[in-house]
Coordinates of N, CA, C and O in Angstrom, one line a residue:
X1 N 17.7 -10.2 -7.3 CA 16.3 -10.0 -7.4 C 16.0 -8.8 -8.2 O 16.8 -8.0 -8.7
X2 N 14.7 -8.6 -8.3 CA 14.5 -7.2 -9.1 C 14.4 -5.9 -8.2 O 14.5 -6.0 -7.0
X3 N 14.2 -4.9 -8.8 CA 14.4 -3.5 -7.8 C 13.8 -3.4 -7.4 O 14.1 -2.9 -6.4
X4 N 12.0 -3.7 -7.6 CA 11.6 -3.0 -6.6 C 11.5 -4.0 -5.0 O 11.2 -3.7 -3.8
X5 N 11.8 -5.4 -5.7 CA 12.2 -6.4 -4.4 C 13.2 -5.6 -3.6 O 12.9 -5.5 -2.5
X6 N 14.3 -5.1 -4.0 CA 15.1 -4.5 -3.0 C 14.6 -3.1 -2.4 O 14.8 -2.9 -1.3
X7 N 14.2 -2.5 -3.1 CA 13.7 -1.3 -2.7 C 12.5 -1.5 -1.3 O 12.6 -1.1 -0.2
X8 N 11.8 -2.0 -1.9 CA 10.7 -2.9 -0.5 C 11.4 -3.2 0.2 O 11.2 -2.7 1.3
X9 N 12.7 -4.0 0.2 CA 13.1 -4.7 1.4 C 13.7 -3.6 2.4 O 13.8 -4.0 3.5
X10 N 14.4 -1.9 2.1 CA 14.8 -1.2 2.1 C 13.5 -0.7 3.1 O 13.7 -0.2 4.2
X11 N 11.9 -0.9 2.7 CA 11.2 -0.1 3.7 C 10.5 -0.8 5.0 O 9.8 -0.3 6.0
X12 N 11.0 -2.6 4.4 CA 10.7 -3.4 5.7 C 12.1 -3.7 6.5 O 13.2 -4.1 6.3
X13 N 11.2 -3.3 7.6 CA 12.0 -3.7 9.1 C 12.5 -4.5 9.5 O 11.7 -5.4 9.4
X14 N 13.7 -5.2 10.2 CA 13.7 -6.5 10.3 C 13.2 -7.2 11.4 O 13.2 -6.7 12.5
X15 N 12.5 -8.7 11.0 CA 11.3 -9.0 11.8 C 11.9 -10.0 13.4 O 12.5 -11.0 13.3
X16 N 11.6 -9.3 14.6 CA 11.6 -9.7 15.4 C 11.8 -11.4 15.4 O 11.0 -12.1 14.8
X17 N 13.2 -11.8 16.3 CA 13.2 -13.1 16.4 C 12.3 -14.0 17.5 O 12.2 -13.6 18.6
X18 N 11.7 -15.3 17.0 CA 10.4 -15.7 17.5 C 11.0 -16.3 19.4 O 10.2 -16.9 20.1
X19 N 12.3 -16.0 19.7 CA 12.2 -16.1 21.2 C 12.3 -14.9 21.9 O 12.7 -14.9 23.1
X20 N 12.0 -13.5 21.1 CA 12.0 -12.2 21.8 C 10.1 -12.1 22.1 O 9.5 -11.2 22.6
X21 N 9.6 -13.1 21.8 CA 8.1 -12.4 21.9 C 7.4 -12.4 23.5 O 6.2 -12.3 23.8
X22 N 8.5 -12.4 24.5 CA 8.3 -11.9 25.8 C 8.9 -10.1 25.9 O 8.9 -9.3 26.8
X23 N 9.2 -10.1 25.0 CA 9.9 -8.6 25.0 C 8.9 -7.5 24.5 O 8.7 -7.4 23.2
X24 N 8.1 -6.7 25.5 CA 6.8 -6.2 24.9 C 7.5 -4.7 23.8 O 7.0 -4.0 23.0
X25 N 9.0 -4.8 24.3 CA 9.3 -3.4 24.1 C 10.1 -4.1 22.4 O 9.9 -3.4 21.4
X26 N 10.4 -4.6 22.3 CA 11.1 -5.2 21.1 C 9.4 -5.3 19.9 O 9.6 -4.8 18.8
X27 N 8.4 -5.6 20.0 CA 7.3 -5.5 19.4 C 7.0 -4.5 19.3 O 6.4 -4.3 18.2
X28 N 7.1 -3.3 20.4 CA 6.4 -2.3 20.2 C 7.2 -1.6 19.2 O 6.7 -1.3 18.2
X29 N 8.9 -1.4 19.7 CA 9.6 -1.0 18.8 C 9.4 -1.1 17.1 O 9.6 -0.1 16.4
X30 N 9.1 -2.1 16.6 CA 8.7 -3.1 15.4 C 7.5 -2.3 15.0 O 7.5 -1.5 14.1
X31 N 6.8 -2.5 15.5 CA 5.6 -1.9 15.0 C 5.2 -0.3 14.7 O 4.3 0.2 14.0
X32 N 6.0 0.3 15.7 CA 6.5 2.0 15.9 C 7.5 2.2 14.5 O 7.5 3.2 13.8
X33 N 8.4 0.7 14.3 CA 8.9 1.6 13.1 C 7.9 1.2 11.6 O 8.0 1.9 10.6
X34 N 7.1 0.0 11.7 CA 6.7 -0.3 10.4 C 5.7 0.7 10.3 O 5.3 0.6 9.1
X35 N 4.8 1.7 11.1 CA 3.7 2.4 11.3 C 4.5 4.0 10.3 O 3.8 4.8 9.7
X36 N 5.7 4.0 10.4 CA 6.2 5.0 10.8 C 6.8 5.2 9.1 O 6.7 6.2 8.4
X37 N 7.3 4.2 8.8 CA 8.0 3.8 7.2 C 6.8 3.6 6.3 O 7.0 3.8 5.1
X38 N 5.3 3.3 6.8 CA 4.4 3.1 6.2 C 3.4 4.8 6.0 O 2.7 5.1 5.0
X39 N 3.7 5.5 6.9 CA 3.5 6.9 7.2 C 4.2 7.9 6.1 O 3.8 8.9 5.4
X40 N 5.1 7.5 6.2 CA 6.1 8.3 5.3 C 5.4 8.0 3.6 O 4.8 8.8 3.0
X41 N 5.8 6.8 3.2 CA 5.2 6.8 1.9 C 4.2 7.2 1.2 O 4.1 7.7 0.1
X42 N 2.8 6.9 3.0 CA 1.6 7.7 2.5 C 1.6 9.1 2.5 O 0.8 9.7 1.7
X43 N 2.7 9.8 3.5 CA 2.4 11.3 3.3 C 3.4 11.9 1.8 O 3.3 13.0 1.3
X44 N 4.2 11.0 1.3 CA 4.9 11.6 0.2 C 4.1 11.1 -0.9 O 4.4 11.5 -2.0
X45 N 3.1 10.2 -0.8 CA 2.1 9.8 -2.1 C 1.0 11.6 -1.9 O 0.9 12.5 -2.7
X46 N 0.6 11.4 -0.6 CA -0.6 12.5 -0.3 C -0.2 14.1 -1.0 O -1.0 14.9 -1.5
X47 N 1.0 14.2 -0.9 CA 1.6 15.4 -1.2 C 2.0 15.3 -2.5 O 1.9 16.3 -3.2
X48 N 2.2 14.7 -2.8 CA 2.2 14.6 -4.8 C 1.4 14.8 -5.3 O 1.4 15.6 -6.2
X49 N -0.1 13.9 -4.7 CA -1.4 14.6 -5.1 C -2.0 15.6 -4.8 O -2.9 16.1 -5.3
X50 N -1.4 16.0 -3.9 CA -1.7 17.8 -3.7 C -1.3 18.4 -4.6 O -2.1 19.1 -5.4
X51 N 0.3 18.4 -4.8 CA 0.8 19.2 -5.6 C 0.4 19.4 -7.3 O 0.2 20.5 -7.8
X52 N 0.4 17.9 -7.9 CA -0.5 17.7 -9.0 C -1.7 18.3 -9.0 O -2.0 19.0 -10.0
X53 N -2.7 18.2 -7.8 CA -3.9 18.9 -8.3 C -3.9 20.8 -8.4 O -4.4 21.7 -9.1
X54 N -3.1 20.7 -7.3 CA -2.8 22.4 -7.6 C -2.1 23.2 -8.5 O -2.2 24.4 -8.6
X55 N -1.4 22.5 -9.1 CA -0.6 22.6 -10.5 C -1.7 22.2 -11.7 O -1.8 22.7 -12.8
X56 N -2.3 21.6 -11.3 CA -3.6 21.5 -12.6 C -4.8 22.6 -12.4 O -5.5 22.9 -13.3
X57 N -4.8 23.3 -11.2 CA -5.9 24.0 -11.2 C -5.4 25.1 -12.0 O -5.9 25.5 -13.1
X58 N -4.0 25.8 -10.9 CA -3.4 27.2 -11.0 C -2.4 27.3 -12.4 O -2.4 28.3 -13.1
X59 N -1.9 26.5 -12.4 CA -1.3 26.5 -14.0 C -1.7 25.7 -15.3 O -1.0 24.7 -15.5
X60 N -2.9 25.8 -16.3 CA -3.3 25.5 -16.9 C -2.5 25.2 -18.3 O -1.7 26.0 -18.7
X61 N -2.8 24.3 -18.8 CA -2.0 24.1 -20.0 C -1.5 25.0 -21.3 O -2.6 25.6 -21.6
X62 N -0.8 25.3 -22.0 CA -1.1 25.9 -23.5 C -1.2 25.0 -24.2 O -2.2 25.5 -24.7
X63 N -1.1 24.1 -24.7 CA -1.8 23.4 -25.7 C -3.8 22.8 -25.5 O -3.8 21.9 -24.6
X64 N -4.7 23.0 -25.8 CA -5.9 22.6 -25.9 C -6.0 21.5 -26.4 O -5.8 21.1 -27.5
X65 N -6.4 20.8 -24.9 CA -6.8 19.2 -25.1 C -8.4 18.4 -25.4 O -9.4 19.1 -25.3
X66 N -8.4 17.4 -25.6 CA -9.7 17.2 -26.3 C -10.3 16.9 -24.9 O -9.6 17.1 -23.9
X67 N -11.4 16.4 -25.0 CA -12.2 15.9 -23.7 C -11.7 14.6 -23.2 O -11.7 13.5 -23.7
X68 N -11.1 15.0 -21.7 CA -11.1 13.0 -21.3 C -11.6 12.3 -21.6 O -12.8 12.4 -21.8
X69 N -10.8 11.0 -21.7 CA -11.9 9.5 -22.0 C -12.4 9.0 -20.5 O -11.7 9.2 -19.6
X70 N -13.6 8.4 -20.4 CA -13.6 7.7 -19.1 C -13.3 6.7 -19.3 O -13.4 6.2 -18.2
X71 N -13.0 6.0 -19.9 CA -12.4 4.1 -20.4 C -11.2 4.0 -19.1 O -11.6 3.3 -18.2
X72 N -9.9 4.7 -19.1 CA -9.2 4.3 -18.1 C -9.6 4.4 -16.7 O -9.2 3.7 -15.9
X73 N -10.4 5.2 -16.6 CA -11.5 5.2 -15.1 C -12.0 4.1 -15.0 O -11.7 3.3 -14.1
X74 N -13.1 3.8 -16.1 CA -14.3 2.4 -15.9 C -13.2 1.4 -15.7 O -13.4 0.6 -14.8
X75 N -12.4 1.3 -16.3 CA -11.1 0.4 -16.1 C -10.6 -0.3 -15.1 O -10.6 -1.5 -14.8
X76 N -10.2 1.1 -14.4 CA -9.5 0.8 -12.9 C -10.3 0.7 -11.8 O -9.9 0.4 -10.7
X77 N -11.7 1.0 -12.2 CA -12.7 0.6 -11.4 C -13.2 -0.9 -11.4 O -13.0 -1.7 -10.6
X78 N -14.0 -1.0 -12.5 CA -13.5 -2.4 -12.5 C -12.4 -3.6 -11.8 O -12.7 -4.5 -10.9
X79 N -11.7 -3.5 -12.3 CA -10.2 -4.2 -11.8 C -10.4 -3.8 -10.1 O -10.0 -4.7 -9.4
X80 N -10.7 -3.1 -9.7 CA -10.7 -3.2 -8.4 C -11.3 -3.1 -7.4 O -10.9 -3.0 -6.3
X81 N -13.2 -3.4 -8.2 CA -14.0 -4.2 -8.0 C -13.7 -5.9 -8.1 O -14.0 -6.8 -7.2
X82 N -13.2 -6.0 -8.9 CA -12.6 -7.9 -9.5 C -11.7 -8.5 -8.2 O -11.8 -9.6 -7.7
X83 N -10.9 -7.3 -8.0 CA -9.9 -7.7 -7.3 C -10.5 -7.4 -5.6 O -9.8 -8.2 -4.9
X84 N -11.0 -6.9 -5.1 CA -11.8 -6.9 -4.1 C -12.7 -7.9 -3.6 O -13.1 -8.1 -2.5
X85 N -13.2 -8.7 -5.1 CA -14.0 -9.7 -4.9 C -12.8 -10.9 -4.7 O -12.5 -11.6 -3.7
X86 N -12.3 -10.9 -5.5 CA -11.1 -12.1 -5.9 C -10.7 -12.1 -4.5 O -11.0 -13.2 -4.0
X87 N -9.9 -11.1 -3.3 CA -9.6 -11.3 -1.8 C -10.7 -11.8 -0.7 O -10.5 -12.6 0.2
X88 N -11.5 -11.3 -0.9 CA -12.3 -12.1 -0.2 C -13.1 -13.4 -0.1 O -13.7 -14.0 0.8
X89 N -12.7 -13.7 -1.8 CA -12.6 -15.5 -2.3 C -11.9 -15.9 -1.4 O -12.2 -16.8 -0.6
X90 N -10.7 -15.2 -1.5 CA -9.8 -15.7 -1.1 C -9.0 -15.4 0.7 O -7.9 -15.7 1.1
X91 N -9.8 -14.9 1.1 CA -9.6 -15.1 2.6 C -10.7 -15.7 3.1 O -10.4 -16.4 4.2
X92 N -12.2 -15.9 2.8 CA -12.9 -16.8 3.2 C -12.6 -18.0 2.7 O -13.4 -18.8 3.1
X93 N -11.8 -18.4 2.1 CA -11.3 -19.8 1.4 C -10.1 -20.5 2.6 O -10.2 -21.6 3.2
X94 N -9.0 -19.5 2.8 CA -8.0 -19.6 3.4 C -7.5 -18.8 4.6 O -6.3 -18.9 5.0
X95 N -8.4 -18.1 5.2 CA -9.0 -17.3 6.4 C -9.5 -18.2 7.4 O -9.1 -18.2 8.6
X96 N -10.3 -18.8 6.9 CA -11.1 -19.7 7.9 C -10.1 -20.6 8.8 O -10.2 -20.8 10.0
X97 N -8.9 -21.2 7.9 CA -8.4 -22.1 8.1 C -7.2 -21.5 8.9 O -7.1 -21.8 10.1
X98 N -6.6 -21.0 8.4 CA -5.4 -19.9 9.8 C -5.9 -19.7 11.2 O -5.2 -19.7 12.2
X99 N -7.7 -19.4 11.1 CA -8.1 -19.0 12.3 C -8.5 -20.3 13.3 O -8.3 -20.3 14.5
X100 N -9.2 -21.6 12.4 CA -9.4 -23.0 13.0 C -7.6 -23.1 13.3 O -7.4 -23.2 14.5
X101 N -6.5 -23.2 12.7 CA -5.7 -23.8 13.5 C -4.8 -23.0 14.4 O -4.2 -23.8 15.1
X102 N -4.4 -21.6 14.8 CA -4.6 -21.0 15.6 C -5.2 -21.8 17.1 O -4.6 -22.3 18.0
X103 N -6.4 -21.8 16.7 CA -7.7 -22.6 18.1 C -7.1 -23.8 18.7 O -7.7 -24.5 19.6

């Protein structure tokens, strides 16, 4: 497969077998570790953006740059406006129906 398939598979857990689901402590376990692996990534994304923004404040460039464009902003705004709309297509489409058979 490709890397970042393995690398993901590296931060998921492996998933509880479906005749342990009397085992409250085998779920809890599971979800303590996926909270926990999920934690981590966010605090090592959170801290890069720290660090980048404080490196942009306190150490200023020597070369003089022109003015940002906002195009890659409106961009990624966009796209994820689109794509916010596009999931909710798509869980009221196929949402409904997980929760009727469920019932």
């Amino acid at each position: 497969g490709s890397l970042w398939v393995k690398v993901l598979g590296l931060l998921a857990p492996t998933f509880p077998q479906p005749d342990s689901a009397a085992h409250v402590e085998v779920w809890m376990h599971f979800s303590v570790e996926v909270f926990g692996r999920v934690a981590s990534v966010v605090l090592v994304g959170g801290f890069t953006a720290i660090a980048a923004l404080i490196k942009s404040c306190c150490c200023p460039d020597r070369h003089p740059q022109s003015l940002p464009s906002a195009k890659p902003l409106l961009f990624v705004a966009c796209l994820t406006f689109l794509l916010a709309i596009v999931g909710m297509i798509a869980y009221s489409s196929f949402g409904v129906e997980g929760i009727k058979s469920v019932s």
